[in-house]
Every structure is written in C-alpha cells, then in structure tokens.
Tab-separated table of C-alpha atoms and ligand atoms in Angstrom:
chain	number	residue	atom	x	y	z
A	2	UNK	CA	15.232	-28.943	-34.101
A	3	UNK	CA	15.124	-27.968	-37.449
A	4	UNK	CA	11.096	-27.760	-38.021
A	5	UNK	CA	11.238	-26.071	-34.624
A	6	UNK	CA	13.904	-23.132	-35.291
A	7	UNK	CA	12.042	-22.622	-38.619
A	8	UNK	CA	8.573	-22.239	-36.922
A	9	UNK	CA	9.993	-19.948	-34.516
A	10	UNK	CA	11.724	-17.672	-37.013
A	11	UNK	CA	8.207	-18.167	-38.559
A	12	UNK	CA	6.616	-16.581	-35.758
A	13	UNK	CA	9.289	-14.112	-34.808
A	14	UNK	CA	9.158	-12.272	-38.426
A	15	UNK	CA	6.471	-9.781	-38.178
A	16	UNK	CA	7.543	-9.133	-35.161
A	17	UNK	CA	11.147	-8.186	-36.379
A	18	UNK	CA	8.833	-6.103	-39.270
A	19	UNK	CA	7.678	-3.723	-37.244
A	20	UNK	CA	10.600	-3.199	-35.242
A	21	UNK	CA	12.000	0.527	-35.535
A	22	UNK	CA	15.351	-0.241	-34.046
A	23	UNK	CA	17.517	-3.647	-33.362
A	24	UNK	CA	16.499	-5.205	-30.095
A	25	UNK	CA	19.821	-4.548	-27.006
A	26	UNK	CA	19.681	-5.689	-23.508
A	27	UNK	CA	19.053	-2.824	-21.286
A	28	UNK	CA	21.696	-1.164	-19.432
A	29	UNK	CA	19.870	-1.235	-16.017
A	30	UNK	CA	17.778	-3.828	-15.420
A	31	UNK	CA	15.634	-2.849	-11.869
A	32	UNK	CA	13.365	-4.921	-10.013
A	33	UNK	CA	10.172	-3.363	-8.685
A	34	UNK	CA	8.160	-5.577	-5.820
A	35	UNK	CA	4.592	-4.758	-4.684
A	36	UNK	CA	2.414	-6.659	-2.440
A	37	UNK	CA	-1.096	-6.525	-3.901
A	38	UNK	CA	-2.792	-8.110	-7.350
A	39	UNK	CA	-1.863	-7.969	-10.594
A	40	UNK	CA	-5.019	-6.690	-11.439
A	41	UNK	CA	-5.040	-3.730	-8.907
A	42	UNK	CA	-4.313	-0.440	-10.537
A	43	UNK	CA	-1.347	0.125	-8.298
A	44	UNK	CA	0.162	-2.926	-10.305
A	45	UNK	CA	-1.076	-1.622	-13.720
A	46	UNK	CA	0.114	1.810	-13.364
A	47	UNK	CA	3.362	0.476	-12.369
A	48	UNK	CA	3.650	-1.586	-15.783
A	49	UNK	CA	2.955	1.941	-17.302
A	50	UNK	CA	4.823	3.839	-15.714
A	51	UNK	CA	8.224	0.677	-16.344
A	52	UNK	CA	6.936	0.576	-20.343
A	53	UNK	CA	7.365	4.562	-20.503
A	54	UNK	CA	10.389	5.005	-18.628
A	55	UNK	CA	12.177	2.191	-21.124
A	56	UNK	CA	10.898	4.031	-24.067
A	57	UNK	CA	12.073	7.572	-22.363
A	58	UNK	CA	15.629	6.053	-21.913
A	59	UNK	CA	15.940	4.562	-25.186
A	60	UNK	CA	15.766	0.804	-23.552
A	61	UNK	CA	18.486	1.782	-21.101
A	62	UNK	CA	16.228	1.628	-18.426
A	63	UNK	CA	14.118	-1.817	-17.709
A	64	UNK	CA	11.651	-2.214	-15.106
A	65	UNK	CA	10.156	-5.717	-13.975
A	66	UNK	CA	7.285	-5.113	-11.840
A	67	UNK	CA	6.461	-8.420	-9.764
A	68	UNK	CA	3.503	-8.263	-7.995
A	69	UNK	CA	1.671	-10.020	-5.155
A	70	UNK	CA	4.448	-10.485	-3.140
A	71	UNK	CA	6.616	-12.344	-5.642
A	72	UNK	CA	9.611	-11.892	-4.292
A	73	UNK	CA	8.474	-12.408	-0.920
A	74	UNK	CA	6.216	-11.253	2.180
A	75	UNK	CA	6.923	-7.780	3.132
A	76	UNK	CA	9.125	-7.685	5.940
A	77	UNK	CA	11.157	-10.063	3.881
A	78	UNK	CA	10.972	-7.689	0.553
A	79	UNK	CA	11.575	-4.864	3.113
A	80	UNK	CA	15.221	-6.714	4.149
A	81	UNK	CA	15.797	-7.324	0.400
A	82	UNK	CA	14.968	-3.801	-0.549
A	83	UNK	CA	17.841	-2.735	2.286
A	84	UNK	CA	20.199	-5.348	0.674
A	85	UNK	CA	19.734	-4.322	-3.025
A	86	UNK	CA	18.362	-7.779	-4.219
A	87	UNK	CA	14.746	-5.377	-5.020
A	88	UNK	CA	15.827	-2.014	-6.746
A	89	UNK	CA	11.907	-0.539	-5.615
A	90	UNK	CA	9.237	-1.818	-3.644
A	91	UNK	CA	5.444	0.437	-3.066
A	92	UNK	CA	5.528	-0.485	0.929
A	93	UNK	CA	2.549	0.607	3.680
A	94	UNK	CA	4.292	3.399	5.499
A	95	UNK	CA	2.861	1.590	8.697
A	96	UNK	CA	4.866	-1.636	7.946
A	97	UNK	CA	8.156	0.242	6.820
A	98	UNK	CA	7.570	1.898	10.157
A	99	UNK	CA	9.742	-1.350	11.385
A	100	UNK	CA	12.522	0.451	10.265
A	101	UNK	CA	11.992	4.117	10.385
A	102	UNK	CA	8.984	4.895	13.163
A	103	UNK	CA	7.727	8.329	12.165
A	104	UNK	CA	6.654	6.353	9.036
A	105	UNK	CA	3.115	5.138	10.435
A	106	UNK	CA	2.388	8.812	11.774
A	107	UNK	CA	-0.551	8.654	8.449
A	108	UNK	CA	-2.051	5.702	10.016
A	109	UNK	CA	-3.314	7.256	13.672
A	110	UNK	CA	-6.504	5.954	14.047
A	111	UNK	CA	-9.112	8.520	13.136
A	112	UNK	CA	-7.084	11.037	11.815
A	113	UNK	CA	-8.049	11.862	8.511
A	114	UNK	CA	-11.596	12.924	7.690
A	115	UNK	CA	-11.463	12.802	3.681
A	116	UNK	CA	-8.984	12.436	0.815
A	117	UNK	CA	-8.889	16.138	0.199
A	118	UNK	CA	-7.117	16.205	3.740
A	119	UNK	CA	-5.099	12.983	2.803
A	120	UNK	CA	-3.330	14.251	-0.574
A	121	UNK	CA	-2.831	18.055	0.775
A	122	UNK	CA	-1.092	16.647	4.120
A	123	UNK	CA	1.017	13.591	1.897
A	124	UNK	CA	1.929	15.905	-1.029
A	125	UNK	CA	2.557	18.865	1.481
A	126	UNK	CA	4.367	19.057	4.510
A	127	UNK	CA	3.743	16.066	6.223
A	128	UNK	CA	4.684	13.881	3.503
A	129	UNK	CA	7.575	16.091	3.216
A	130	UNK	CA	8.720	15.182	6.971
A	131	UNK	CA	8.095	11.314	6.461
A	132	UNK	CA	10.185	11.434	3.212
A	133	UNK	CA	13.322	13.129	5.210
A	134	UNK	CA	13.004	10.737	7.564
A	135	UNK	CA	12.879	7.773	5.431
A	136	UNK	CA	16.224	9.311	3.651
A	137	UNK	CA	18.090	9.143	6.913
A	138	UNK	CA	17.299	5.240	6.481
A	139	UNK	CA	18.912	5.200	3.441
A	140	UNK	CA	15.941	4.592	1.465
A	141	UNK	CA	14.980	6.876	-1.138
A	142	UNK	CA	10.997	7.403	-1.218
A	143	UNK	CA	9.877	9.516	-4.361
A	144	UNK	CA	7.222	12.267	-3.622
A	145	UNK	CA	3.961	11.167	-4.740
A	146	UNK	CA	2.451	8.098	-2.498
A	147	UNK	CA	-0.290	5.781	-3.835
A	148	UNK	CA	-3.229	4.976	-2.640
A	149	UNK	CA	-4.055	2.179	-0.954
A	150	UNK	CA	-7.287	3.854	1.047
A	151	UNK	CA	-9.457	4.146	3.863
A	152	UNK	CA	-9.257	0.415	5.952
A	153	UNK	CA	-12.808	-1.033	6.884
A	154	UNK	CA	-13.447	-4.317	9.075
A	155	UNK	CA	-14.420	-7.222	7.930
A	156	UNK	CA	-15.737	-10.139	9.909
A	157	UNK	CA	-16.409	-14.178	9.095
A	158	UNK	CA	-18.185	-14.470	12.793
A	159	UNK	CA	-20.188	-11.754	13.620
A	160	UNK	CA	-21.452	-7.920	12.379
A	161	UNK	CA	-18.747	-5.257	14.479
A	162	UNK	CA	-20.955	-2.463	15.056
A	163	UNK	CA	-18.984	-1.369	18.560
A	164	UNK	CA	-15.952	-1.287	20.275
A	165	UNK	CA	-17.886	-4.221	22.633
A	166	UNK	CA	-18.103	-6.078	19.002
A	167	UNK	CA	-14.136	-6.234	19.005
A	168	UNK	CA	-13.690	-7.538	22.613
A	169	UNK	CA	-11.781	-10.778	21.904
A	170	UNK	CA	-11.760	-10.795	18.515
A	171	UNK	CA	-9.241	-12.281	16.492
A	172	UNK	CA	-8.401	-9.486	13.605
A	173	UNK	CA	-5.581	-9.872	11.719
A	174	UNK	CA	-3.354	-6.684	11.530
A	175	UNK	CA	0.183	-5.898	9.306
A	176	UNK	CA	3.480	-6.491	10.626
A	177	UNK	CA	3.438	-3.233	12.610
A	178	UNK	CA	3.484	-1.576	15.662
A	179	UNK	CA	0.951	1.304	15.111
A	180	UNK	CA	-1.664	-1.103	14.000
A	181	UNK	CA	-1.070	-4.110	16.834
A	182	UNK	CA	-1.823	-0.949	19.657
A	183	UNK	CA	-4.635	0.617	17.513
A	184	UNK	CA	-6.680	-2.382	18.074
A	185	UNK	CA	-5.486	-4.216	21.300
A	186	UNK	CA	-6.451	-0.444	22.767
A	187	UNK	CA	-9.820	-1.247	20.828
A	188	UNK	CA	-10.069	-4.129	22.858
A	189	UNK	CA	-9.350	-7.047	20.064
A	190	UNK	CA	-6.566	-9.539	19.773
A	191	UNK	CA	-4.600	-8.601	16.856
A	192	UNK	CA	-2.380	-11.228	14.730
A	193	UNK	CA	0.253	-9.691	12.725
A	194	UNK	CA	0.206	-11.740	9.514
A	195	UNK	CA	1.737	-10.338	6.039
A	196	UNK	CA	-0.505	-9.900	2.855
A	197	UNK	CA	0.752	-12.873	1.301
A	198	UNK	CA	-0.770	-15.224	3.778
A	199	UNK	CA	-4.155	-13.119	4.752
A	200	UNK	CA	-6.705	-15.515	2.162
A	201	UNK	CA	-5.574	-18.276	3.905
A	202	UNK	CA	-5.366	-17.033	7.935
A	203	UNK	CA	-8.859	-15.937	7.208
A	204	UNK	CA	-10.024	-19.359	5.321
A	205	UNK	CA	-8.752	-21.106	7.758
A	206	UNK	CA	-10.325	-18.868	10.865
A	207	UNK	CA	-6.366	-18.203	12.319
A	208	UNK	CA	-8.312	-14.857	12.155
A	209	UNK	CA	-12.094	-14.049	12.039
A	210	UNK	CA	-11.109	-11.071	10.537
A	211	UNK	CA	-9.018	-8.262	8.475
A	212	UNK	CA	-9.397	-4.497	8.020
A	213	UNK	CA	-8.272	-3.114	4.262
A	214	UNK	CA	-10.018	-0.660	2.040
A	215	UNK	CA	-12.777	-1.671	-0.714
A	216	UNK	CA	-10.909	-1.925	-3.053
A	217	UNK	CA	-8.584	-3.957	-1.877
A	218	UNK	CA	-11.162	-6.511	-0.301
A	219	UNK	CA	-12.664	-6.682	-3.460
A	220	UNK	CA	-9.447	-7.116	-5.739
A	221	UNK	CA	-7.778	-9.656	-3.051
A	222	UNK	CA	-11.294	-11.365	-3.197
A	223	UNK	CA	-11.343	-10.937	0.305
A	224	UNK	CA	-15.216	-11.248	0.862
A	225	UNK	CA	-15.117	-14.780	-0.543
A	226	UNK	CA	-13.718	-15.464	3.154
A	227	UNK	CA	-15.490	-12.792	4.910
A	228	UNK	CA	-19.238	-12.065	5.638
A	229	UNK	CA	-19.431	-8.747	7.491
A	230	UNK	CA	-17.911	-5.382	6.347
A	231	UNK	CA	-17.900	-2.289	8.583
A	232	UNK	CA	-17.391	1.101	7.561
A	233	UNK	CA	-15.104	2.134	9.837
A	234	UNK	CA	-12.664	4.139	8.109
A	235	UNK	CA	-10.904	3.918	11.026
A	236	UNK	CA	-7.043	4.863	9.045
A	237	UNK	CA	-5.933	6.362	5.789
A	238	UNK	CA	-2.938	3.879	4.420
A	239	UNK	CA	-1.189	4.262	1.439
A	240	UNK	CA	1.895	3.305	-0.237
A	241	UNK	CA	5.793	4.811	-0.657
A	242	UNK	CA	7.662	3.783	-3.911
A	243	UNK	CA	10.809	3.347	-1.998
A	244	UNK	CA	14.706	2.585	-3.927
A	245	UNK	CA	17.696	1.349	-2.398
A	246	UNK	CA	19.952	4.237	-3.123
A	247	UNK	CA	22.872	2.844	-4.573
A	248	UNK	CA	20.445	1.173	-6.825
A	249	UNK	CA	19.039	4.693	-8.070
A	250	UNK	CA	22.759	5.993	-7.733
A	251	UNK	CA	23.954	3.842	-10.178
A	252	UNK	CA	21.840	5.743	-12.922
A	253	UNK	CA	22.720	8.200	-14.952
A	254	UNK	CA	21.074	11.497	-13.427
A	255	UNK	CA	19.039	12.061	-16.873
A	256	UNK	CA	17.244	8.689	-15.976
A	257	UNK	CA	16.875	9.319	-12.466
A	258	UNK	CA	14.864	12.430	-13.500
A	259	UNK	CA	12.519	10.501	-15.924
A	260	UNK	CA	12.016	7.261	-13.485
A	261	UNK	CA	10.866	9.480	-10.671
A	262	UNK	CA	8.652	11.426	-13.111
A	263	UNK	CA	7.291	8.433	-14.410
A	264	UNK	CA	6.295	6.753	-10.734
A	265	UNK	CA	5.126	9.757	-9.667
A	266	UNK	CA	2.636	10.464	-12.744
A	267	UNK	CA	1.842	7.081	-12.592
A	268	UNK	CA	0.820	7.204	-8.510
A	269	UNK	CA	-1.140	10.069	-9.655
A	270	UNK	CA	-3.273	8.498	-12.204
A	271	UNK	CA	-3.176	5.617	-9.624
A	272	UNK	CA	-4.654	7.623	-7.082
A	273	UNK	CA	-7.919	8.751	-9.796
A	274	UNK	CA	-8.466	4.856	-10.472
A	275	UNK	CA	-8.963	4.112	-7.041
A	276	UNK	CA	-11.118	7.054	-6.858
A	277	UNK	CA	-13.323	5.667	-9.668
A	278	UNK	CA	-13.528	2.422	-8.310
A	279	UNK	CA	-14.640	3.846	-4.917
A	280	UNK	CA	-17.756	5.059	-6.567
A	281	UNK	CA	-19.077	1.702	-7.459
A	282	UNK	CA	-16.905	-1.214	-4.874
A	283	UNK	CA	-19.715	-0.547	-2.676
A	284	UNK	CA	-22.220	-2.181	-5.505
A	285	UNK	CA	-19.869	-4.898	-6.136
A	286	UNK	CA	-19.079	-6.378	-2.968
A	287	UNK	CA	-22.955	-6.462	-2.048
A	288	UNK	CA	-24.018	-8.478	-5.110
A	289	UNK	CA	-20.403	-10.507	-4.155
A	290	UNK	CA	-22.797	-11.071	-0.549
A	291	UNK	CA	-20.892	-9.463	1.334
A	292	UNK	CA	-23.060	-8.129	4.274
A	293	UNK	CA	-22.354	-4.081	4.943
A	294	UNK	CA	-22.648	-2.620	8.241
A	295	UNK	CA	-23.010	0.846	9.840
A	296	UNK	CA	-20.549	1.301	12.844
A	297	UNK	CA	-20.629	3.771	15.188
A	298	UNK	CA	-17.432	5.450	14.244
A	299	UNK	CA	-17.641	8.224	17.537
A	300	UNK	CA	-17.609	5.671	19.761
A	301	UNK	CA	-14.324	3.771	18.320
A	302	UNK	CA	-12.395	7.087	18.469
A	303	UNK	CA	-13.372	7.299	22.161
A	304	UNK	CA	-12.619	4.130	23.002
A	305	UNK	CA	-9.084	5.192	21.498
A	306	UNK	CA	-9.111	7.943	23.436
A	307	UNK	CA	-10.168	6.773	27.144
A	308	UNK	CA	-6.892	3.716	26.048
A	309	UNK	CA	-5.060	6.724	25.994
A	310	UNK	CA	-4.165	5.580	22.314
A	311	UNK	CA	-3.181	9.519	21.438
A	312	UNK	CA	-0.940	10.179	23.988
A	313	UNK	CA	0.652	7.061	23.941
A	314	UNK	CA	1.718	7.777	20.275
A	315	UNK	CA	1.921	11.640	20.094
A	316	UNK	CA	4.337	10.751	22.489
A	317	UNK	CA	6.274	8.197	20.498
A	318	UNK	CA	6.470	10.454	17.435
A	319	UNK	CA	6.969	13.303	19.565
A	320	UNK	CA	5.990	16.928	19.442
A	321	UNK	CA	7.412	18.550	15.764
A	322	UNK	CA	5.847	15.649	14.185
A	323	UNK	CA	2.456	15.619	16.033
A	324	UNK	CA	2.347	19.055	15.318
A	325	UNK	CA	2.768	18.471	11.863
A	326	UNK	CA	-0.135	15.884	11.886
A	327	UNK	CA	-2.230	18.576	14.001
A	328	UNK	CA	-1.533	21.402	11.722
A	329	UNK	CA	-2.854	19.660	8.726
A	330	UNK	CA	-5.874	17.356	10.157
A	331	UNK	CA	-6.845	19.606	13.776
A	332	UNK	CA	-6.408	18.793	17.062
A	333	UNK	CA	-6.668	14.702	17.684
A	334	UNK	CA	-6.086	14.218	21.447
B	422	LIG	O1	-1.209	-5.747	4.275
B	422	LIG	C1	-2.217	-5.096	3.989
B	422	LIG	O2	-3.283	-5.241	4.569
B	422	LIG	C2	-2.125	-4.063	2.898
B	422	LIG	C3	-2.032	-4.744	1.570
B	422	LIG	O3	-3.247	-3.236	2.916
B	422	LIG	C4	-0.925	-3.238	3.166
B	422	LIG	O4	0.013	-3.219	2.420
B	422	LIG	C5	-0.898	-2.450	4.403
C-alpha cells in the first residue's frame, strides 16, 4: 500500500500544481439524463454547458450528464424525473406527452415546412403555450428546446416510397400516442419501443423499421441495421430540458439564473451543430450504404388527411392550441 499511495501522490502532484483553489464537494450535486449518444452534440453541449455552470457558481453547482439512457428507458427516466431521483432530463415533447398531452402538438405530421418555421414557432408563442402547460405538471421546462430534427423512414425490407409501401409494415414508433395514430392512420403497424432498445428491435427484425432524423441514424449507427432511408420529413421533434421543481427550488436563485442561461446557450449552439452536420449526414450515410429514397411526401399528408388524422387531433388539443399551431405554420386540415 505503501508503493501504491506514493505513486498516486506521484501522479496527483501536478495536478494539485495547477490548482487555483483547494478542491470542496459541491453544494448541489444534479443529475442530468438524456437518451441519445455520448457523441451526439446534444450530449456534448450538455457537458459544456454542466463544466460552465460549476465554474459560474464557484463549484457550488455540479452537473453529471449521463447519457444514452443511463439511468433508464424514457418512460422510466420520465417517472424518475417526477420522483426527483433525475434533477433534468432533455425528453421528446411527443413522449412527455404521456403526461401532459398538448406536449406532442410540434409533432403533427406534416406540419412544419423548414427550421426557420420550427425555431420562430418553439422560441415564440407556441413554445410559450407548451412550456405553461408543462408547468401545470409540475415540471419546469427552460425556454430554448434542442434539436433533435426532421424524422425520415428507414427500412431493413423494402424501399417506402408510398403510403401503399407502409401497409403492414412493422415500424417501430416512441412510447407515444401522437406517433402510434400518425402511422396506424398511414396504414403501418407501429411498435412502441424506447430508444434504448431500438438497435436491437431492428437487428433482430421485432421491427423492419424506425423513423429518426439523420443525424440521429447516423450517430445511433442506425443504418448498420437498416438498408432503406426515405426522406419523408414527415415531423419536426425536438427536445425539452425539463427539472423537477423542488430540485431547481432548492437552489439559490443566483444559480437558478446561471443554470438556465447555461442550458439554454448551450441548446442554442446545439441547435447550429446539428445544422452543420445536416449539410454533410447525407454524404455519410451513403458511403455508410445506406440506400436513399425519394418519397412522395403529398401523397403521405393525404393519406393523413382522408384518416381524418387532423381532425382527430385538432380535436384532442382543441381549438386555442390548434390555433396556435395554425397561426404560426398555416392552415393544416
Ligand atoms: O426515441 C427516439 O426515436 C428519439 C431518440 O428520436 C426520441 O427521443 C424521440
């Protein structure tokens, strides 16, 4: 023991050298869950924005980001998030629809034609009505969403060009309503499965396929499963950074201030990696083999419309919030 204390105290001096001030556990300790890579920006501009709300407190404040699903699948993080076990959690507004409904109202098939539409609707006044409803859920979601993007289908079986190309097919959805009507009214037979186990359900074939954005298929490695990619585009999804509230209670209100300045800069700058990476996943995933296909996007939105998909919903979120939607993408139904 003694060779091995000396080696460590060895190690540990330069260390100790450059330190400006004596090391102290931190007052709050927080834990932050996320269901996607390590490697996905959403994961590294979480780090950043944990590393520069410790320095802003002074090491009051720690953040420990665990990624991937960690701490569990999301509708278990979700339960823990409500309990207090995770402090934050970046959830699918779609999937924490489970809890509050008007969540998913981002997610109506079709409704969103770019991201200029996305960010002025989520940072304006629709965003603004899904955050006061989250609050009366006792969740606290901070203003700025991340980006998770616009979902494509993939396939293992066979190219989906059509709505005829879905008929029977076995696509694995989230755990959530909006998404398990979406494609049963496109004719499919949707599996709700959570992130954690999607690799698998697909390697497997529980599911010949999955819908995410590029990105996402890419950093998940999704197309080492998958054969077919169509550029649907049929959603915009992205991502609230949710707290439990007596968790963000507890702090002091000078590091409230600089935690939700920090996650929000940080979804910001997430928001312009994504954007990068947009410009060249295409590239990527081709010379990865996966096979790209044009779909005939008209034809899915009618086939959404003669299900009666948009009345079905605008009458489940009802008319202040479909107006909402309306005012900021034009008429859908
Ligand atoms: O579960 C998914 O497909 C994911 C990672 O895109 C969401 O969080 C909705």
């Amino acid at each position: 023991t003694l060779a091995r204390r000396s080696l460590l105290a060895g190690a540990a001096l330069p260390l100790f050298a450059i330190r400006t001030r004596p090391a102290r556990a931190a007052d709050f300790t927080l834990k932050l869950a996320n269901n996607i890579p390590a490697t996905h920006p959403m994961t590294i501009r979480q780090q950043e924005a944990a590393n520069r709300i410790k320095a802003a407190t002074n090491g009051a404040v720690e953040i420990q980001v665990f990624p991937n699903n960690q701490l569990g699948g999301d509708t278990d993080t979700l339960a823990q998030l409500r309990e207090g076990a995770v402090d934050l959690f970046t959830l699918s507004g779609l999937i924490l629809a489970t809890l509050v409904p008007p969540a998913s109202i981002n997610g109506v098939g079709f409704a969103f034609k770019d991201y200029d539409t996305v960010w002025k609707a989520m940072d304006g006044k629709l965003g603004a009505y899904v955050r006061g409803q989250i609050s009366k859920r006792g969740l606290i979601a901070m203003d700025k969403m991340w980006d998770n993007g616009f979902r494509q289908i993939t396939s293992s079986t066979h190219p989906i060009r059509t709505p005829a190309d879905l008929k029977g097919f076995k696509i694995r959805v989230p755990v959530s309503p909006l998404w398990t009507s979406m494609f049963t009214a496109l004719g499919a037979s949707p599996i709700s499965i959570n992130f954690a186990e999607v690799y698998s359900a697909l390697q497997t074939k529980i599911a010949e396929g999955q819908e995410n954005p590029l990105t996402l298929i890419e950093i998940a490695r999704l197309y080492e499963v998958q054969k077919y990619v169509s550029l649907t585009s049929h959603m915009w999804d992205g991502f609230w950074m949710l707290a439990n509230r007596r968790s963000f209670s507890r702090l002091p209100a000078d590091a409230q201030a600089i935690l939700t300045r920090e996650m929000n800069k940080s979804a910001l700058d997430e928001r312009a990696d994504i954007a990068k990476l947009n410009g060249t996943v295409t590239n990527d995933l081709k010379s990865k083999g996966l096979e790209f296909v044009e779909a005939d996007k008209p034809a899915f939105r009618q086939a959404l419309k003669s299900a009666g998909f948009y009345a079905e919903w605008k009458k489940k979120y009802g008319d202040q919030a479909w107006g909402i939607l309306e005012s900021e993408v034009g008429p859908l139904s």
